[in-house]
Coordinates of C-alpha atoms in Angstrom, one line a residue:
Chain I
M68 CA 184.4 -83.3 -91.1
R69 CA 185.9 -80.2 -89.7
A70 CA 186.3 -77.3 -92.0
K71 CA 189.8 -75.9 -92.4
R72 CA 190.1 -72.5 -91.0
P73 CA 192.8 -70.0 -92.1
G74 CA 195.4 -69.4 -89.3
Y75 CA 194.4 -65.7 -88.8
A76 CA 191.0 -66.6 -88.0
V77 CA 192.3 -69.0 -85.2
F78 CA 194.6 -66.3 -83.8
A79 CA 191.8 -63.6 -84.0
E80 CA 189.5 -65.8 -82.1
K81 CA 192.0 -66.4 -79.3
G82 CA 192.7 -62.6 -79.2
I83 CA 189.0 -61.9 -79.1
E84 CA 188.6 -64.5 -76.5
W85 CA 191.2 -62.7 -74.3
I86 CA 189.6 -59.3 -74.8
I87 CA 186.4 -60.8 -73.6
R88 CA 187.9 -62.2 -70.7
L89 CA 189.7 -59.0 -69.8
C90 CA 186.3 -57.2 -70.0
G91 CA 184.8 -59.9 -67.6
I92 CA 187.4 -59.4 -64.9
S93 CA 187.8 -55.7 -65.4
A94 CA 184.9 -55.0 -62.9
I95 CA 186.9 -56.8 -60.3
I96 CA 190.0 -54.9 -61.3
F97 CA 188.0 -51.6 -60.9
V98 CA 186.6 -52.4 -57.5
F99 CA 189.8 -53.4 -56.0
G100 CA 191.4 -50.3 -57.7
I101 CA 188.7 -48.1 -55.9
F102 CA 189.2 -49.7 -52.6
F103 CA 193.0 -49.2 -52.9
F104 CA 192.8 -45.7 -54.1
V105 CA 190.3 -44.4 -51.3
F106 CA 192.4 -46.2 -48.6
R107 CA 195.6 -44.8 -49.9
E108 CA 194.2 -41.4 -49.8
G109 CA 192.2 -41.7 -46.4
G110 CA 194.2 -44.2 -44.5
P111 CA 197.3 -42.2 -43.6
I112 CA 195.2 -39.9 -41.3
L113 CA 194.9 -42.9 -39.0
W114 CA 198.6 -43.0 -38.4
E115 CA 199.8 -39.6 -39.2
K116 CA 201.2 -37.7 -36.2
G117 CA 200.5 -34.1 -35.3
T118 CA 196.9 -33.8 -36.6
D119 CA 193.8 -33.1 -34.6
F120 CA 192.1 -36.3 -35.7
R121 CA 190.9 -38.7 -33.1
L122 CA 189.5 -42.0 -34.3
G123 CA 187.3 -42.2 -31.0
D124 CA 185.8 -38.8 -31.8
F125 CA 185.3 -39.6 -35.5
F126 CA 182.3 -41.8 -34.9
T127 CA 181.0 -40.3 -31.5
S128 CA 181.5 -36.5 -32.0
T129 CA 178.8 -34.2 -33.2
D130 CA 181.4 -31.5 -33.9
W131 CA 182.4 -31.3 -37.6
Y132 CA 184.8 -28.3 -37.9
P133 CA 187.4 -29.4 -40.4
T134 CA 188.3 -25.9 -41.4
S135 CA 188.4 -24.3 -38.0
M136 CA 191.5 -22.0 -37.4
E137 CA 192.0 -22.9 -33.8
N138 CA 190.1 -26.1 -32.9
K139 CA 189.7 -28.5 -35.7
R140 CA 187.3 -31.3 -35.0
Y141 CA 186.4 -34.2 -37.1
G142 CA 183.2 -35.8 -35.7
I143 CA 180.9 -37.4 -38.2
L144 CA 178.1 -38.6 -35.9
L145 CA 175.6 -36.0 -37.2
L146 CA 176.5 -36.9 -40.8
I147 CA 175.7 -40.6 -40.1
I148 CA 172.5 -39.7 -38.3
G149 CA 171.5 -37.6 -41.3
T150 CA 172.4 -40.3 -43.8
F151 CA 170.3 -43.0 -41.9
T152 CA 167.5 -40.7 -41.2
V153 CA 166.9 -39.7 -44.8
T154 CA 167.5 -43.3 -46.0
G155 CA 165.2 -44.8 -43.7
L156 CA 162.2 -42.4 -44.2
S157 CA 162.7 -42.7 -48.0
I158 CA 162.5 -46.5 -47.8
L159 CA 159.4 -46.2 -45.7
I160 CA 157.9 -44.0 -48.3
A161 CA 159.0 -46.0 -51.3
V162 CA 158.3 -49.6 -50.0
P163 CA 154.6 -49.6 -50.3
F164 CA 154.5 -48.0 -53.7
A165 CA 157.4 -50.2 -55.0
I166 CA 155.7 -53.5 -53.8
G167 CA 152.4 -52.4 -55.1
G168 CA 153.8 -51.4 -58.4
A169 CA 155.7 -54.8 -58.6
I170 CA 152.4 -56.7 -57.7
F171 CA 150.6 -54.8 -60.5
L172 CA 153.1 -55.3 -63.0
S173 CA 153.5 -59.1 -62.5
E174 CA 149.9 -60.1 -61.7
F175 CA 147.5 -57.6 -63.1
C176 CA 148.5 -55.9 -66.1
T177 CA 149.2 -57.4 -69.4
G178 CA 150.1 -56.3 -73.0
K179 CA 150.5 -52.7 -74.1
V180 CA 149.9 -51.2 -70.6
K181 CA 152.7 -53.3 -69.1
E182 CA 155.2 -52.4 -71.8
W183 CA 154.6 -48.8 -71.4
L184 CA 154.6 -48.8 -67.7
K185 CA 157.9 -50.6 -67.7
I186 CA 159.5 -48.0 -70.1
I187 CA 158.1 -45.1 -67.9
I188 CA 159.4 -46.7 -64.7
E189 CA 162.8 -47.1 -66.4
L190 CA 162.5 -43.4 -67.5
L191 CA 162.1 -42.4 -63.8
A192 CA 165.4 -44.3 -63.0
A193 CA 167.2 -42.3 -65.8
I194 CA 166.4 -38.8 -64.3
P195 CA 169.7 -37.3 -63.1
S196 CA 170.0 -36.6 -59.6
I197 CA 170.7 -33.0 -60.0
V198 CA 167.4 -32.7 -61.7
W199 CA 165.7 -34.3 -58.7
G200 CA 167.6 -31.7 -56.5
F201 CA 166.1 -29.0 -58.6
I202 CA 162.6 -30.4 -58.1
G203 CA 163.3 -30.5 -54.4
I204 CA 164.2 -26.9 -54.2
T205 CA 161.8 -25.4 -56.6
V206 CA 158.7 -27.6 -56.4
I207 CA 158.7 -29.7 -53.1
N208 CA 160.3 -27.0 -50.9
P209 CA 157.4 -24.4 -51.3
L210 CA 154.8 -27.3 -51.2
I211 CA 156.2 -28.4 -47.8
Q212 CA 156.3 -24.9 -46.6
S213 CA 152.6 -24.2 -47.3
W214 CA 151.1 -27.6 -46.3
F215 CA 152.9 -28.1 -43.0
D216 CA 153.5 -24.5 -42.2
V217 CA 157.1 -25.0 -41.4
P218 CA 159.9 -22.2 -42.1
V219 CA 162.1 -24.1 -44.5
G220 CA 161.0 -26.9 -47.0
L221 CA 164.5 -28.0 -47.5
N222 CA 164.5 -30.9 -44.8
V223 CA 164.4 -34.6 -44.1
L224 CA 161.1 -35.2 -45.6
N225 CA 162.0 -33.3 -48.9
A226 CA 165.1 -35.3 -49.3
S227 CA 163.3 -38.5 -48.5
I228 CA 160.6 -38.0 -51.0
I229 CA 163.3 -37.5 -53.7
L230 CA 165.2 -40.5 -52.6
A231 CA 162.0 -42.5 -52.6
L232 CA 161.3 -41.6 -56.2
M233 CA 165.0 -42.3 -57.1
A234 CA 165.0 -45.7 -55.4
M235 CA 161.7 -46.8 -56.5
P236 CA 162.4 -47.9 -60.1
I237 CA 165.0 -50.4 -59.1
M238 CA 162.8 -51.7 -56.4
V239 CA 159.8 -52.1 -58.7
S240 CA 161.8 -54.0 -61.5
I241 CA 163.6 -56.3 -59.1
G242 CA 160.5 -56.8 -57.0
E243 CA 158.6 -57.7 -60.2
D244 CA 161.2 -60.4 -61.1
A245 CA 161.0 -61.8 -57.7
L246 CA 157.2 -62.3 -58.0
K247 CA 157.5 -63.8 -61.5
A248 CA 160.0 -66.2 -60.1
V249 CA 157.2 -67.6 -58.0
P250 CA 156.2 -70.7 -59.9
D251 CA 152.8 -70.7 -61.5
N252 CA 151.5 -73.9 -59.9
Y253 CA 151.5 -71.9 -56.6
R254 CA 149.0 -69.5 -58.1
E255 CA 146.9 -72.2 -59.7
A256 CA 146.7 -74.3 -56.5
A257 CA 145.5 -71.2 -54.7
V258 CA 142.9 -70.3 -57.1
A259 CA 141.9 -74.1 -57.3
L260 CA 141.3 -74.0 -53.6
G261 CA 138.8 -71.1 -54.0
A262 CA 140.9 -68.3 -52.9
T263 CA 140.3 -64.8 -54.3
R264 CA 142.9 -63.0 -56.2
W265 CA 143.7 -60.8 -53.2
Q266 CA 144.0 -63.9 -51.0
M267 CA 146.2 -65.6 -53.4
I268 CA 148.5 -62.5 -53.5
F269 CA 148.7 -61.8 -49.9
R270 CA 148.8 -65.4 -48.6
V271 CA 150.6 -67.2 -51.3
L272 CA 152.5 -64.9 -53.5
L273 CA 154.1 -62.4 -51.0
P274 CA 155.3 -65.2 -48.5
A275 CA 156.8 -67.1 -51.4
G276 CA 158.5 -64.1 -53.0
K277 CA 159.5 -62.4 -49.8
N278 CA 163.2 -63.0 -50.2
G279 CA 163.4 -61.4 -53.6
L280 CA 161.3 -58.6 -52.5
L281 CA 163.6 -58.1 -49.5
A282 CA 166.6 -58.0 -51.9
A283 CA 164.8 -55.5 -53.9
V284 CA 164.3 -53.1 -50.8
L285 CA 167.9 -53.7 -49.9
L286 CA 169.2 -52.6 -53.3
G287 CA 166.9 -49.6 -53.0
V288 CA 168.5 -48.9 -49.8
G289 CA 172.0 -49.0 -51.3
R290 CA 170.8 -46.6 -53.9
A291 CA 169.5 -44.2 -51.4
V292 CA 172.7 -44.4 -49.1
G293 CA 175.0 -43.4 -51.9
E294 CA 173.0 -40.7 -53.4
T295 CA 174.6 -37.3 -53.3
M296 CA 173.4 -34.4 -55.4
G297 CA 169.8 -34.6 -54.8
V298 CA 170.1 -34.8 -51.0
L299 CA 172.8 -32.2 -50.9
M300 CA 170.3 -29.7 -52.5
A301 CA 167.1 -31.1 -50.6
T302 CA 168.2 -31.5 -47.1
G303 CA 169.3 -28.0 -46.6
H304 CA 172.9 -29.3 -45.8
S305 CA 172.7 -28.4 -42.1
L306 CA 174.8 -29.8 -39.3
N307 CA 171.9 -30.6 -37.2
N308 CA 170.5 -33.5 -35.1
P309 CA 166.9 -33.7 -36.4
Y310 CA 165.7 -35.4 -33.3
V311 CA 166.8 -33.0 -30.8
K312 CA 165.3 -29.5 -30.1
L313 CA 167.3 -26.5 -29.1
D314 CA 166.5 -27.0 -25.4
G315 CA 167.6 -30.7 -25.7
S316 CA 164.3 -32.5 -25.7
F317 CA 163.0 -35.0 -28.3
N318 CA 161.7 -33.3 -31.3
P319 CA 158.6 -35.0 -32.6
M320 CA 158.7 -32.8 -35.9
W321 CA 162.1 -34.3 -36.9
M322 CA 160.8 -34.8 -40.4
F323 CA 160.8 -31.0 -40.9
E324 CA 164.3 -30.5 -39.8
S325 CA 167.4 -29.9 -42.0
C326 CA 170.2 -32.5 -41.7
R327 CA 173.4 -33.3 -43.6
T328 CA 174.5 -36.6 -45.2
L329 CA 177.8 -38.3 -45.5
T330 CA 177.8 -38.2 -49.3
A331 CA 176.7 -34.4 -49.4
T332 CA 179.6 -33.4 -47.1
I333 CA 182.2 -35.1 -49.5
A334 CA 180.6 -33.4 -52.5
S335 CA 180.5 -30.0 -51.1
E336 CA 183.9 -29.9 -49.5
L337 CA 186.4 -32.1 -51.4
G338 CA 186.8 -29.7 -54.2
E339 CA 188.4 -27.1 -52.2
T340 CA 190.5 -28.9 -49.8
S341 CA 194.2 -28.9 -50.6
V342 CA 195.5 -32.5 -51.5
G343 CA 197.0 -34.5 -48.7
S344 CA 195.7 -32.2 -46.0
P345 CA 194.1 -33.8 -42.9
H346 CA 190.6 -32.4 -44.1
Y347 CA 191.2 -34.1 -47.5
R348 CA 192.1 -37.4 -45.7
V349 CA 189.1 -37.4 -43.4
L350 CA 186.8 -36.8 -46.3
F351 CA 188.3 -40.0 -48.0
L352 CA 187.8 -41.8 -44.6
I353 CA 184.2 -40.9 -44.9
G354 CA 184.3 -42.4 -48.4
I355 CA 185.6 -45.6 -46.7
V356 CA 182.6 -45.5 -44.2
L357 CA 180.2 -45.2 -47.1
L358 CA 181.9 -47.9 -49.1
T359 CA 181.6 -50.2 -46.1
I360 CA 177.9 -49.4 -45.6
T361 CA 176.8 -50.0 -49.2
F362 CA 179.2 -53.0 -49.3
I363 CA 177.4 -54.6 -46.5
I364 CA 173.9 -53.7 -47.9
N365 CA 174.8 -55.2 -51.3
L366 CA 176.3 -58.3 -49.7
T367 CA 173.2 -58.9 -47.7
A368 CA 171.1 -58.3 -50.7
D369 CA 173.1 -60.9 -52.7
L370 CA 172.9 -63.5 -49.8
V371 CA 169.2 -63.1 -49.7
V372 CA 168.9 -63.5 -53.4
K373 CA 171.0 -66.7 -53.3
G374 CA 168.6 -67.8 -50.5
I375 CA 165.9 -67.9 -53.2
R376 CA 167.7 -69.8 -55.8
K377 CA 168.5 -72.5 -53.1
Q378 CA 164.9 -72.9 -52.2
K379 CA 163.9 -73.7 -55.8
Chain Q
M83 CA 203.3 -40.4 -57.3
K84 CA 203.1 -36.7 -57.6
R85 CA 201.5 -37.1 -61.0
I86 CA 199.0 -39.5 -59.9
K87 CA 198.0 -37.1 -57.0
Q88 CA 197.6 -34.2 -59.5
I89 CA 195.4 -36.3 -61.9
S90 CA 193.2 -37.6 -59.0
F91 CA 192.9 -34.1 -57.6
A92 CA 191.8 -32.8 -61.0
A93 CA 189.3 -35.5 -61.3
L94 CA 187.9 -34.8 -58.0
A95 CA 188.0 -31.1 -57.9
A96 CA 186.2 -30.4 -61.0
A97 CA 185.7 -32.1 -64.4
S98 CA 186.2 -28.6 -65.9
L99 CA 189.8 -28.6 -64.8
L100 CA 190.3 -31.7 -66.6
L101 CA 188.7 -30.5 -69.8
T102 CA 190.1 -27.1 -70.0
G103 CA 193.4 -27.5 -67.9
C104 CA 196.8 -27.3 -69.3
D105 CA 195.6 -25.7 -72.4
K106 CA 198.1 -22.7 -72.3
K107 CA 200.8 -24.3 -74.6
G108 CA 198.1 -25.4 -77.1
G109 CA 196.9 -21.9 -77.2
D110 CA 200.3 -20.3 -77.6
A111 CA 201.1 -22.8 -80.5
K112 CA 198.0 -21.4 -82.5
K113 CA 199.3 -17.9 -83.3
N114 CA 196.1 -16.0 -83.4
T115 CA 194.2 -17.2 -80.5
L116 CA 195.8 -16.8 -77.1
S117 CA 193.9 -18.4 -74.2
I118 CA 193.6 -17.5 -70.7
Q119 CA 192.3 -20.0 -68.1
N120 CA 190.5 -17.9 -65.3
I121 CA 189.2 -20.1 -62.5
G122 CA 188.0 -19.5 -58.9
S123 CA 185.8 -17.6 -56.6
D124 CA 182.2 -18.2 -56.8
T125 CA 181.5 -14.5 -55.6
M126 CA 183.5 -13.2 -58.6
V127 CA 182.3 -15.7 -61.3
N128 CA 179.5 -13.4 -62.9
L129 CA 182.0 -10.4 -62.9
A130 CA 184.9 -12.6 -64.4
Q131 CA 182.5 -13.8 -67.1
A132 CA 181.4 -10.4 -67.9
W133 CA 185.1 -9.1 -68.2
A134 CA 185.9 -12.1 -70.3
E135 CA 183.1 -11.4 -72.8
A136 CA 183.8 -7.7 -73.1
Y137 CA 187.5 -8.3 -73.5
G138 CA 186.8 -10.7 -76.2
K139 CA 185.1 -8.1 -78.1
A140 CA 187.8 -5.5 -77.5
E141 CA 190.7 -8.0 -78.2
P142 CA 189.5 -10.9 -80.3
S143 CA 192.9 -12.5 -80.6
V144 CA 192.5 -13.7 -76.8
S145 CA 189.9 -16.0 -75.6
I146 CA 189.2 -16.2 -71.8
E147 CA 187.9 -19.2 -70.4
V148 CA 186.1 -18.7 -67.0
A149 CA 185.1 -21.2 -64.4
G150 CA 183.8 -20.8 -60.9
G151 CA 183.8 -23.3 -58.0
G152 CA 185.2 -21.3 -55.2
S153 CA 188.4 -19.4 -54.2
G154 CA 189.9 -22.6 -53.0
I155 CA 189.4 -24.2 -56.4
G156 CA 191.0 -21.3 -58.1
V157 CA 194.0 -21.5 -55.6
A158 CA 194.3 -25.1 -56.1
A159 CA 194.4 -24.7 -59.8
L160 CA 197.1 -22.0 -59.5
L161 CA 199.3 -24.5 -57.4
N162 CA 198.7 -27.2 -59.9
G163 CA 199.6 -25.0 -62.8
T164 CA 196.3 -25.5 -64.5
C165 CA 195.2 -21.8 -64.7
D166 CA 196.7 -18.5 -65.7
I167 CA 194.6 -16.4 -63.3
A168 CA 193.0 -17.5 -60.1
N169 CA 190.1 -15.4 -58.7
S170 CA 190.1 -15.2 -55.0
S171 CA 187.7 -13.4 -52.6
R172 CA 190.4 -14.0 -49.8
H173 CA 194.0 -13.5 -49.5
L174 CA 196.4 -16.5 -50.1
E175 CA 197.3 -18.3 -46.8
A176 CA 201.0 -18.4 -45.9
E177 CA 200.9 -22.1 -46.5
E178 CA 199.7 -21.7 -49.9
V179 CA 202.3 -19.0 -50.8
E180 CA 205.0 -21.6 -49.7
K181 CA 203.5 -24.2 -52.0
A182 CA 203.4 -21.6 -55.0
K183 CA 207.1 -20.8 -54.2
A184 CA 208.1 -24.4 -54.3
K185 CA 206.5 -24.8 -57.7
Y186 CA 207.4 -21.5 -59.5
G187 CA 210.5 -20.5 -57.6
A188 CA 208.7 -17.1 -56.7
E189 CA 205.7 -15.8 -55.1
P190 CA 202.6 -15.6 -57.3
K191 CA 201.6 -12.0 -58.4
E192 CA 198.6 -10.5 -56.5
Y193 CA 196.3 -8.0 -58.2
K194 CA 193.5 -6.3 -56.3
V195 CA 190.7 -5.9 -58.8
G196 CA 187.9 -4.6 -56.8
Y197 CA 185.9 -4.9 -53.7
D198 CA 182.9 -6.8 -52.7
A199 CA 180.6 -5.8 -49.9
L200 CA 179.2 -8.8 -48.0
A201 CA 175.5 -8.0 -47.8
I202 CA 173.2 -9.3 -45.0
Y203 CA 170.0 -10.6 -46.7
V204 CA 166.5 -11.2 -45.2
H205 CA 163.1 -11.8 -46.7
P206 CA 161.2 -8.6 -47.9
S207 CA 158.6 -9.2 -45.3
N208 CA 161.0 -8.9 -42.6
P209 CA 160.8 -5.6 -40.6
L210 CA 164.4 -5.7 -39.7
N211 CA 166.2 -2.7 -40.9
E212 CA 169.6 -2.9 -39.2
I213 CA 171.8 -5.3 -37.5
S214 CA 175.2 -4.8 -35.7
V215 CA 178.3 -7.0 -36.2
E216 CA 178.0 -8.0 -32.6
Q217 CA 174.5 -9.3 -33.1
L218 CA 175.5 -11.1 -36.2
S219 CA 178.3 -12.7 -34.3
D220 CA 175.9 -13.7 -31.5
L221 CA 173.7 -15.1 -34.1
Y222 CA 176.1 -17.3 -36.1
R223 CA 179.0 -17.8 -33.6
E224 CA 179.3 -21.2 -31.8
G225 CA 178.2 -20.3 -28.2
G226 CA 176.4 -17.1 -29.4
T227 CA 173.1 -16.4 -27.7
I228 CA 170.8 -15.1 -30.4
S229 CA 168.5 -17.6 -31.9
K230 CA 165.1 -15.8 -32.1
W231 CA 163.8 -12.9 -34.0
S232 CA 162.2 -11.4 -30.9
E233 CA 165.8 -11.2 -29.6
L234 CA 166.6 -8.8 -32.3
G235 CA 163.5 -6.8 -31.5
V236 CA 161.2 -7.8 -34.5
T237 CA 158.4 -10.1 -35.4
I238 CA 157.8 -11.3 -38.9
P239 CA 154.2 -11.4 -39.8
G240 CA 153.2 -15.1 -40.3
A241 CA 156.5 -16.6 -39.7
P242 CA 157.9 -18.5 -36.6
D243 CA 160.1 -16.7 -34.2
E244 CA 163.1 -19.1 -34.7
I245 CA 165.8 -17.5 -37.0
V246 CA 166.8 -19.8 -40.0
R247 CA 170.5 -19.1 -40.4
V248 CA 171.8 -19.4 -43.9
S249 CA 175.4 -19.9 -44.4
R250 CA 178.1 -21.3 -46.8
Q251 CA 180.0 -24.6 -47.1
N252 CA 183.1 -24.6 -44.9
N253 CA 185.9 -23.8 -47.3
S254 CA 184.4 -21.0 -49.3
G255 CA 186.2 -17.8 -49.3
T256 CA 183.0 -15.9 -48.2
Y257 CA 182.7 -18.4 -45.3
H258 CA 186.4 -17.6 -44.4
Y259 CA 185.9 -13.9 -44.5
F260 CA 182.7 -13.8 -42.7
R261 CA 184.2 -15.9 -39.9
E262 CA 187.2 -13.7 -39.7
A263 CA 185.4 -10.4 -39.9
V264 CA 182.4 -11.2 -38.0
L265 CA 182.8 -14.0 -35.5
G266 CA 186.5 -13.5 -34.7
K267 CA 189.6 -15.4 -36.0
K268 CA 189.4 -18.1 -33.4
A269 CA 185.8 -18.5 -33.3
D270 CA 183.6 -21.1 -35.2
F271 CA 180.1 -21.1 -36.7
K272 CA 177.3 -22.5 -34.6
K273 CA 175.9 -25.9 -35.7
G274 CA 172.5 -25.9 -37.4
S275 CA 173.0 -23.3 -40.2
R276 CA 171.8 -24.3 -43.7
D277 CA 175.2 -24.5 -45.6
L278 CA 174.8 -23.9 -49.2
S279 CA 177.4 -24.2 -52.0
G280 CA 176.8 -21.1 -53.9
S281 CA 176.5 -17.2 -53.3
K282 CA 173.4 -17.3 -55.5
D283 CA 171.8 -20.2 -53.6
V284 CA 171.9 -18.2 -50.3
V285 CA 170.0 -15.3 -51.8
E286 CA 167.5 -17.7 -53.4
L287 CA 166.8 -19.5 -50.2
V288 CA 166.5 -16.3 -48.2
S289 CA 164.0 -15.0 -51.0
T290 CA 161.7 -18.0 -50.4
T291 CA 162.0 -18.3 -46.6
P292 CA 160.3 -15.6 -44.4
S293 CA 162.2 -16.3 -41.3
A294 CA 165.7 -16.6 -42.8
I295 CA 168.9 -14.5 -42.7
G296 CA 171.8 -14.9 -44.8
Y297 CA 175.2 -13.4 -46.0
S298 CA 176.3 -13.2 -49.6
G299 CA 178.2 -10.8 -51.9
I300 CA 176.4 -7.6 -52.9
G301 CA 176.6 -8.6 -56.5
Y302 CA 173.9 -11.2 -55.9
R303 CA 171.3 -8.7 -54.7
T304 CA 167.8 -9.3 -56.4
D305 CA 164.5 -7.7 -56.0
K306 CA 163.2 -10.5 -53.9
V307 CA 165.3 -10.0 -50.9
K308 CA 166.0 -7.1 -48.7
V309 CA 169.4 -5.8 -47.7
V310 CA 169.9 -4.9 -44.0
K311 CA 172.0 -2.0 -42.9
V312 CA 175.0 -3.1 -40.7
S313 CA 176.6 -1.2 -37.9
K314 CA 179.8 -2.0 -36.3
K315 CA 178.4 -1.9 -32.7
K316 CA 175.0 -1.4 -31.4
G317 CA 174.3 2.2 -31.1
E318 CA 176.6 3.4 -34.0
P319 CA 175.0 4.3 -37.1
A320 CA 174.1 1.5 -39.5
I321 CA 175.5 1.7 -42.9
E322 CA 174.1 0.6 -46.2
P323 CA 176.4 -1.3 -48.6
T324 CA 177.2 1.1 -51.5
I325 CA 180.2 2.0 -53.5
E326 CA 180.9 5.0 -51.2
T327 CA 180.5 3.5 -47.9
T328 CA 182.6 0.5 -49.1
L329 CA 185.4 2.8 -50.4
N330 CA 185.5 5.0 -47.3
K331 CA 185.4 1.8 -45.2
T332 CA 182.4 2.9 -43.1
Y333 CA 180.6 -0.4 -44.1
P334 CA 182.2 -2.9 -41.7
I335 CA 182.1 -6.1 -43.8
A336 CA 183.6 -5.5 -47.2
R337 CA 186.6 -7.3 -48.6
P338 CA 188.9 -6.9 -51.7
M339 CA 188.7 -9.3 -54.6
F340 CA 191.9 -10.6 -56.0
F341 CA 193.5 -12.0 -59.2
Y342 CA 196.5 -14.3 -58.6
T343 CA 198.7 -15.1 -61.5
P344 CA 201.8 -17.4 -61.6
P345 CA 205.1 -15.3 -61.5
N346 CA 205.9 -16.4 -65.1
A347 CA 202.5 -15.5 -66.7
G348 CA 202.6 -14.3 -70.3
A349 CA 202.4 -11.0 -71.8
H350 CA 198.8 -11.5 -72.9
V351 CA 197.7 -12.2 -69.3
A352 CA 199.4 -8.9 -68.0
K353 CA 197.7 -6.9 -70.8
Y354 CA 194.3 -8.4 -69.7
I355 CA 194.9 -7.6 -66.2
D356 CA 195.8 -3.9 -67.2
W357 CA 192.4 -3.8 -69.0
V358 CA 190.6 -5.0 -66.0
L359 CA 192.4 -2.5 -63.8
G360 CA 191.7 0.3 -66.5
K361 CA 188.7 2.4 -67.2
D362 CA 186.6 -0.2 -69.0
G363 CA 187.2 -3.0 -66.6
Q364 CA 186.5 -0.9 -63.6
A365 CA 183.3 0.6 -65.2
M366 CA 182.0 -3.0 -65.6
I367 CA 182.4 -3.8 -61.9
A368 CA 179.9 -1.1 -60.8
E369 CA 177.6 -2.3 -63.6
K370 CA 177.6 -5.7 -62.2
G371 CA 176.8 -4.6 -58.7
Y372 CA 180.3 -4.9 -57.2
I373 CA 182.6 -2.1 -56.0
P374 CA 185.3 -0.7 -58.2
L375 CA 188.7 0.2 -56.8
E376 CA 188.0 4.0 -57.1
A377 CA 184.7 5.9 -57.2
K378 CA 184.2 7.8 -60.4

């Protein structure tokens, strides 16, 4: 028999249901809102007349002189090179550690150690990026200077180390989930066939969990591309192509050159531009480029994760 | 539309604008504490802070809130009506004066409050003692030819020959002034300089980098860097940035510092500016390492 409920309770429940529904779709509203806002601020530069902006030069020119008096130039090629260089190197540094960490967490460690490790890794993720920037300037900068005997320690390597540390926690925890998702009978079958633990991990576990691990890496990449304050402080923020020497030849020491990223450029310049000026709009256009890059990365990661679910 | 733009700008420009902005009316309503919002130049922020603290002791009924960020941020706040005094290490541009006229119906008031000598900093181990404005231009200008210390006639013990140029982000007041005074109005900076976001950051990076050179306000001088004398042209006497050489204009790269206020600023703001321009305020400038309007 159904218990009779007072009228207000029914209404209250309906109301709460709606609030929860609203919360659920709010993420969608925000994402579209952000896209709309950024496009509205940055878009007009594409069709506004009388500015020095050329879409062709935007992606191909290395000249970034948005505040020049005579000859304003808006080329972001160096910024794109900077972003991809720093991100790429940081992922190279982070991946071995992250996958090793994920394997250790899911296969080897148990009980208290595991609990503590997880807490500490989460703590690593919670350190604000400006603090990482400080560490880059005050700790890593002098270390790089003295170890590698280079003039400035604010460079690609410094920023990549910081980004690697920042991207690692998310890679470890998602990677661990991916390995846990591999069914136990795979492990049991391998061990039953006489495989050692190492063989089991290398020949069975990693191939079986590779999609999940790839997704973990891609989410780490997304984190690294979007990072701002840390790289602003640690890269040296210099308009510079790290791969090219002054005389135009390839620079094998590119790791020790300064560079500049898309995100750091927005952070350092947006505050002082006047609203609606071409410089302001171009900075928003850079925002659109960034959004597109992270969107593609996240989408790929999602599709890869979907791939795992289907396999099961 | 306009309102939305203002909100979005404030959010992006600085959270502090949002937190402290538009507080004037609230301050007026509370009878005993009048507040003055003072925003702008990164070069002047230490000085503005010191003035505000000292004035708070002399005149407890007025509280002054100081924020830095850069001359551009101060000017933007002036144009948006979110500050009472904008600090700027450069003149307002014609375009900005027009915008202010459109908002207030009159030009903003300009007060010259002191001078700042732009010092050229190098590492203490650097034997360089003087440099000419021409050499600085060749070093920093797009198309300039100097890139090695040997071209300036020095070798730094234990450091590479390549000069590490330290500069500022491209819309700082100091960057604009340096471009105008050293590189020439139509010129641009050479790519590859380390562009830092604060006056203090420049001095810090130079202090840890033996092969670096940088420019920043004389107020940021520390014991860990060396200030190089500057001459107008090679062969002319090199001048050290001091109060005397700045006031008699022999030091070639010094600039005035300004307060800008809306034309309708309250009496308490005018009183504060009088104090800054008076004996106590001016004494404080020299104390903080900047240059007062007149030598004692």
